[in-house]
Amino acid sequence: MSKRKRPDSNVPPSQSMTEQEKILYSLIQSKQDSGIWSRDMKRETSLPDNVVDKSLKSLLSKGLIKEVVNVQFKGRKHYLASEFEPSPELTGGKWYNEEGRLESEFINFLKDQCLKHIRNLKIATVDMVADTIQRSRVLKVEYSSHEIGDIVRALVLDNDVIEMRSNGVGEFASIPTGRMCYKCSRSPDAAKEARVGAMASIPCGVCPRIAHCTPGGIISPTTCEYYTSKIRTMDSLLSHPGIRPVTCA
Amino acid sequence: MRGVPPCSSRSKSRSGSRSRSGSGGSREGGGTMVPPSQYGIKYAGHIISSHFGDLVAKVCECLLRRGPLTHQNIVRFTEMSASQVKNCLLVLIQQNCVQAFSVEHPGGVGDTSRRSTEYLALFDNIIHRMRFPKFVAVVSQELDKECVELFQGLLQHGRLTLEKMIDRAKSGQEDSTAQDATREALSKLANARFVEHCPDPEPHLSPPSEEAPARKRTKSSKMVAEPETIEERVLAAATPMEAKRFLIIFDTTTEEDGQKTGDSFLGVGEKRKSDALESNKELGSDGEQVLWRVNVQEFMHRFRHKACVENVRERLDGGAAVALSAMLEISKSMEKKVKTDNSVPLSINTIYEEVMKGEAGRAMTLDHLRASLVMLGCEKGVDESYKIDLKNIIEQAQNEEVESIVLKRYGQEAYRIFRLLSKANCLLETGKISDTAFVDKKEISKILFRLWKDQFLHMEKIVVTGPRQTQFLLWKVDKTTLWPHVLDEMYHAVLNLNLRVAYELEKENELLNLPIEKRSGPLEKRYNRLRTVRLLLESSLMKLDDAIMLFHDF
């Protein structure tokens, strides 16, 4: 939970509430920026459903509480006291939009920026990348070094970037010993994807039905459509006038 | 059909060792044997069937599924006749696919113990049969044509005496020429450790309590006694001692006294005195009657080194590959077993001398070499000596292979998730994975469950009790179960590829059998296209076999 100034739990004298509304409001306030699901309120207060629904409607109209989207459970009605902002657990954090969807396009844009700067710098720490991005003024909103670090570590997971610890010599000379740093795993001219493994380069390796495949079965290697398609592709490539097949003695 | 693994609210949900065959057959020889996986056995059966026919394959599969058996029990389980089983066993032993051994069974009250002969199928040697072209390629690169021919003969026949080798070579040649050429070729092959003496045909296996203490792990401070499998015990008992394994004794008859004298050649270039013939006989090296076979271990050693060098070249750069290649070349003769975890420590000057021998290394400066060794992650010792963790390189290569499968099969997001969990090597909660891998919280569960259902991930459920019960799902890549599963899928894939190639060729059997003079115009084009398609598929087979060797860790 984020640290926020604990509000005054007393109800403003201008707002009058029923007993049930007071119970519910007190409960919602106690949850601070995490808020609470309507069904959880019903269970914790043991109030009848219709009473809870009516009281919540009343509190909403008085502006004492607000309804927020829980990014993990979008169908649930989740309530917060008005003075709080929803926590990252509810919103998904800085990387989620108001509808609770991950901002994939923007994240991919940030990844490209980080990759570009790492490539230019040859070897870089997260601070160096964050600093370069900030100076480039390509972003309207400021992102912390920690947040840029999250993006760089996602690039490591994509295998676009390698993570290493500096030993202070050679190519690491400008980086203090022991600091984590990053360099591109491939040159810009190399293929976008990493080398395809042996298993992944044949139909069986990527087949979703391999567990059901058996010689003589309904799905079998001799009747496999993936193999038929692959061989047909090979055959049509070899029939191309520009390609010469292997000649035999 | 692969079922969804169960998951309890309290405990772990293991993806299970579904790839193991779980044979429940007799284990008369005692000890614990790790059976090959389900598709490993099917693939091995297919190899034996293709090479030696269905009857031999039936005996072989029976041994693979049930473990070591006596002749009588093989007859019982295969329902074949005694003579058929005997002939099949002879073929399998000749081809180094089965090893016989004798074992003592304690008698009942008042009865003496009895000794019986059992037969153990050698799964690895069966799979190695598909690698014969790779072995021949290695020999062709290093030795001459005569050595290659002799080597091919050994592959074809499984095991031969020098006498038989000479007989093979004699056709169309003068006796003395064939004899000398064969001896020279055998010497070269033995010196290079490409061939070795055959093992003891029927070693006796003592009960485990009477043998030397079980192997202990030397890697860590924890000295844990690891019981040997029966296969390990049999092979250890059968393997000739190192001094004898590559020893050649040539019997030469002198004209003056008609007495045989022996000239012996040791594999590592040592000389022996002629009066050591007596001790040679004690070693059982009786000249031309010694049975020789291909030394698979040497090739696995080389392939392991090659895989490490190629992985480093791909992952790092050419300089690192040159440095590693030099280190492995120097330490090759010092490595006693195939699966050495670390190379021996080598000084920078020794490495540099070796690097300079190759064309690729001549332009390398000492500083460049140092940088490459650092990039390799070599452990630096006193006096600037370096050693490399080979096990780590093999593991990285294995990781890349599996990650490639995940990427192609499940997509980029699954790839990031898998790599995160693989690197973390611990349980991570769904939300944490979603945040770190930048996968939408709405999509993450679907991807995780898909990977878990296909046994790529291990899942645990944690239920936190309190005012409200909350359930958390934790995920992990468990390599102890995943790696055997991937290996089994690879056996499945290589079997499929073999069957498909055979099917494509059978379909065009007429065209393939057409005499060359009748193949003209469109027929010739079709023939050449078929040949190229076959080459491409068989190239995929070879590449997939490289991956199988990698996952089997050679």
PDB file of N, CA and C in Angstrom, chain B residues 424-456:
ATOM      1  N   ALA B 424      14.985 -17.217 -12.758  1.00  0.00           N
ATOM      2  CA  ALA B 424      14.714 -17.037 -11.331  1.00  0.00           C
ATOM      3  C   ALA B 424      15.007 -18.326 -10.551  1.00  0.00           C
ATOM      4  N   ASN B 425      14.670 -19.457 -11.175  1.00  0.00           N
ATOM      5  CA  ASN B 425      14.894 -20.773 -10.560  1.00  0.00           C
ATOM      6  C   ASN B 425      14.239 -20.867  -9.179  1.00  0.00           C
ATOM      7  N   CYS B 426      13.084 -20.216  -9.044  1.00  0.00           N
ATOM      8  CA  CYS B 426      12.334 -20.319  -7.796  1.00  0.00           C
ATOM      9  C   CYS B 426      10.871 -20.047  -8.127  1.00  0.00           C
ATOM     10  N   LEU B 427      10.017 -20.258  -7.131  1.00  0.00           N
ATOM     11  CA  LEU B 427       8.594 -20.035  -7.345  1.00  0.00           C
ATOM     12  C   LEU B 427       8.286 -18.542  -7.381  1.00  0.00           C
ATOM     13  N   LEU B 428       7.500 -18.119  -8.356  1.00  0.00           N
ATOM     14  CA  LEU B 428       7.062 -16.723  -8.439  1.00  0.00           C
ATOM     15  C   LEU B 428       5.545 -16.686  -8.536  1.00  0.00           C
ATOM     16  N   GLU B 429       4.981 -15.660  -7.931  1.00  0.00           N
ATOM     17  CA  GLU B 429       3.527 -15.523  -7.922  1.00  0.00           C
ATOM     18  C   GLU B 429       3.056 -14.902  -9.233  1.00  0.00           C
ATOM     19  N   THR B 430       1.814 -15.193  -9.594  1.00  0.00           N
ATOM     20  CA  THR B 430       1.262 -14.769 -10.894  1.00  0.00           C
ATOM     21  C   THR B 430       1.432 -13.273 -11.130  1.00  0.00           C
ATOM     22  N   GLY B 431       1.086 -12.480 -10.122  1.00  0.00           N
ATOM     23  CA  GLY B 431       1.158 -11.024 -10.261  1.00  0.00           C
ATOM     24  C   GLY B 431       2.577 -10.542 -10.510  1.00  0.00           C
ATOM     25  N   LYS B 432       3.507 -11.121  -9.828  1.00  0.00           N
ATOM     26  CA  LYS B 432       4.917 -10.745  -9.977  1.00  0.00           C
ATOM     27  C   LYS B 432       5.404 -11.060 -11.396  1.00  0.00           C
ATOM     28  N   ILE B 433       4.971 -12.217 -11.911  1.00  0.00           N
ATOM     29  CA  ILE B 433       5.356 -12.617 -13.270  1.00  0.00           C
ATOM     30  C   ILE B 433       4.765 -11.622 -14.266  1.00  0.00           C
ATOM     31  N   SER B 434       3.496 -11.284 -14.063  1.00  0.00           N
ATOM     32  CA  SER B 434       2.806 -10.353 -14.948  1.00  0.00           C
ATOM     33  C   SER B 434       3.531  -9.007 -15.000  1.00  0.00           C
ATOM     34  N   ASP B 435       3.936  -8.500 -13.828  1.00  0.00           N
ATOM     35  CA  ASP B 435       4.603  -7.195 -13.768  1.00  0.00           C
ATOM     36  C   ASP B 435       5.979  -7.237 -14.405  1.00  0.00           C
ATOM     37  N   THR B 436       6.757  -8.266 -14.096  1.00  0.00           N
ATOM     38  CA  THR B 436       8.149  -8.308 -14.555  1.00  0.00           C
ATOM     39  C   THR B 436       8.240  -8.617 -16.046  1.00  0.00           C
ATOM     40  N   ALA B 437       7.358  -9.504 -16.533  1.00  0.00           N
ATOM     41  CA  ALA B 437       7.413  -9.907 -17.943  1.00  0.00           C
ATOM     42  C   ALA B 437       6.548  -9.015 -18.824  1.00  0.00           C
ATOM     43  N   PHE B 438       5.859  -8.037 -18.222  1.00  0.00           N
ATOM     44  CA  PHE B 438       4.995  -7.125 -18.986  1.00  0.00           C
ATOM     45  C   PHE B 438       3.975  -7.894 -19.812  1.00  0.00           C
ATOM     46  N   VAL B 439       3.259  -8.787 -19.113  1.00  0.00           N
ATOM     47  CA  VAL B 439       2.156  -9.507 -19.744  1.00  0.00           C
ATOM     48  C   VAL B 439       0.882  -9.055 -19.037  1.00  0.00           C
ATOM     49  N   ASP B 440      -0.132  -8.712 -19.829  1.00  0.00           N
ATOM     50  CA  ASP B 440      -1.385  -8.209 -19.282  1.00  0.00           C
ATOM     51  C   ASP B 440      -1.944  -9.159 -18.226  1.00  0.00           C
ATOM     52  N   LYS B 441      -2.394  -8.577 -17.107  1.00  0.00           N
ATOM     53  CA  LYS B 441      -2.908  -9.394 -16.011  1.00  0.00           C
ATOM     54  C   LYS B 441      -4.118 -10.231 -16.426  1.00  0.00           C
ATOM     55  N   LYS B 442      -4.823  -9.764 -17.457  1.00  0.00           N
ATOM     56  CA  LYS B 442      -5.977 -10.533 -17.927  1.00  0.00           C
ATOM     57  C   LYS B 442      -5.564 -11.746 -18.751  1.00  0.00           C
ATOM     58  N   GLU B 443      -4.364 -11.686 -19.324  1.00  0.00           N
ATOM     59  CA  GLU B 443      -3.913 -12.748 -20.235  1.00  0.00           C
ATOM     60  C   GLU B 443      -2.987 -13.744 -19.556  1.00  0.00           C
ATOM     61  N   ILE B 444      -2.358 -13.313 -18.463  1.00  0.00           N
ATOM     62  CA  ILE B 444      -1.258 -14.097 -17.897  1.00  0.00           C
ATOM     63  C   ILE B 444      -1.702 -15.490 -17.468  1.00  0.00           C
ATOM     64  N   SER B 445      -2.867 -15.577 -16.830  1.00  0.00           N
ATOM     65  CA  SER B 445      -3.294 -16.884 -16.301  1.00  0.00           C
ATOM     66  C   SER B 445      -3.480 -17.892 -17.421  1.00  0.00           C
ATOM     67  N   LYS B 446      -4.065 -17.414 -18.526  1.00  0.00           N
ATOM     68  CA  LYS B 446      -4.306 -18.314 -19.662  1.00  0.00           C
ATOM     69  C   LYS B 446      -2.985 -18.905 -20.172  1.00  0.00           C
ATOM     70  N   ILE B 447      -1.966 -18.038 -20.299  1.00  0.00           N
ATOM     71  CA  ILE B 447      -0.667 -18.490 -20.819  1.00  0.00           C
ATOM     72  C   ILE B 447      -0.012 -19.443 -19.822  1.00  0.00           C
ATOM     73  N   LEU B 448      -0.053 -19.081 -18.552  1.00  0.00           N
ATOM     74  CA  LEU B 448       0.589 -19.916 -17.523  1.00  0.00           C
ATOM     75  C   LEU B 448      -0.058 -21.296 -17.462  1.00  0.00           C
ATOM     76  N   PHE B 449      -1.377 -21.337 -17.526  1.00  0.00           N
ATOM     77  CA  PHE B 449      -2.056 -22.635 -17.465  1.00  0.00           C
ATOM     78  C   PHE B 449      -1.749 -23.488 -18.688  1.00  0.00           C
ATOM     79  N   ARG B 450      -1.596 -22.832 -19.817  1.00  0.00           N
ATOM     80  CA  ARG B 450      -1.281 -23.584 -21.041  1.00  0.00           C
ATOM     81  C   ARG B 450       0.108 -24.221 -20.933  1.00  0.00           C
ATOM     82  N   LEU B 451       1.055 -23.447 -20.430  1.00  0.00           N
ATOM     83  CA  LEU B 451       2.409 -23.975 -20.256  1.00  0.00           C
ATOM     84  C   LEU B 451       2.419 -25.081 -19.196  1.00  0.00           C
ATOM     85  N   TRP B 452       1.611 -24.916 -18.163  1.00  0.00           N
ATOM     86  CA  TRP B 452       1.550 -25.918 -17.100  1.00  0.00           C
ATOM     87  C   TRP B 452       0.913 -27.202 -17.603  1.00  0.00           C
ATOM     88  N   LYS B 453      -0.143 -27.084 -18.391  1.00  0.00           N
ATOM     89  CA  LYS B 453      -0.850 -28.258 -18.940  1.00  0.00           C
ATOM     90  C   LYS B 453       0.076 -29.080 -19.843  1.00  0.00           C
ATOM     91  N   ASP B 454       0.944 -28.408 -20.559  1.00  0.00           N
ATOM     92  CA  ASP B 454       1.886 -29.100 -21.440  1.00  0.00           C
ATOM     93  C   ASP B 454       3.206 -29.414 -20.749  1.00  0.00           C
ATOM     94  N   GLN B 455       3.204 -29.303 -19.424  1.00  0.00           N
ATOM     95  CA  GLN B 455       4.320 -29.735 -18.577  1.00  0.00           C
ATOM     96  C   GLN B 455       5.583 -28.892 -18.701  1.00  0.00           C
ATOM     97  N   PHE B 456       5.444 -27.660 -19.159  1.00  0.00           N
ATOM     98  CA  PHE B 456       6.618 -26.793 -19.187  1.00  0.00           C
ATOM     99  C   PHE B 456       6.816 -26.059 -17.868  1.00  0.00           C
TER     100      PHE B 456
END
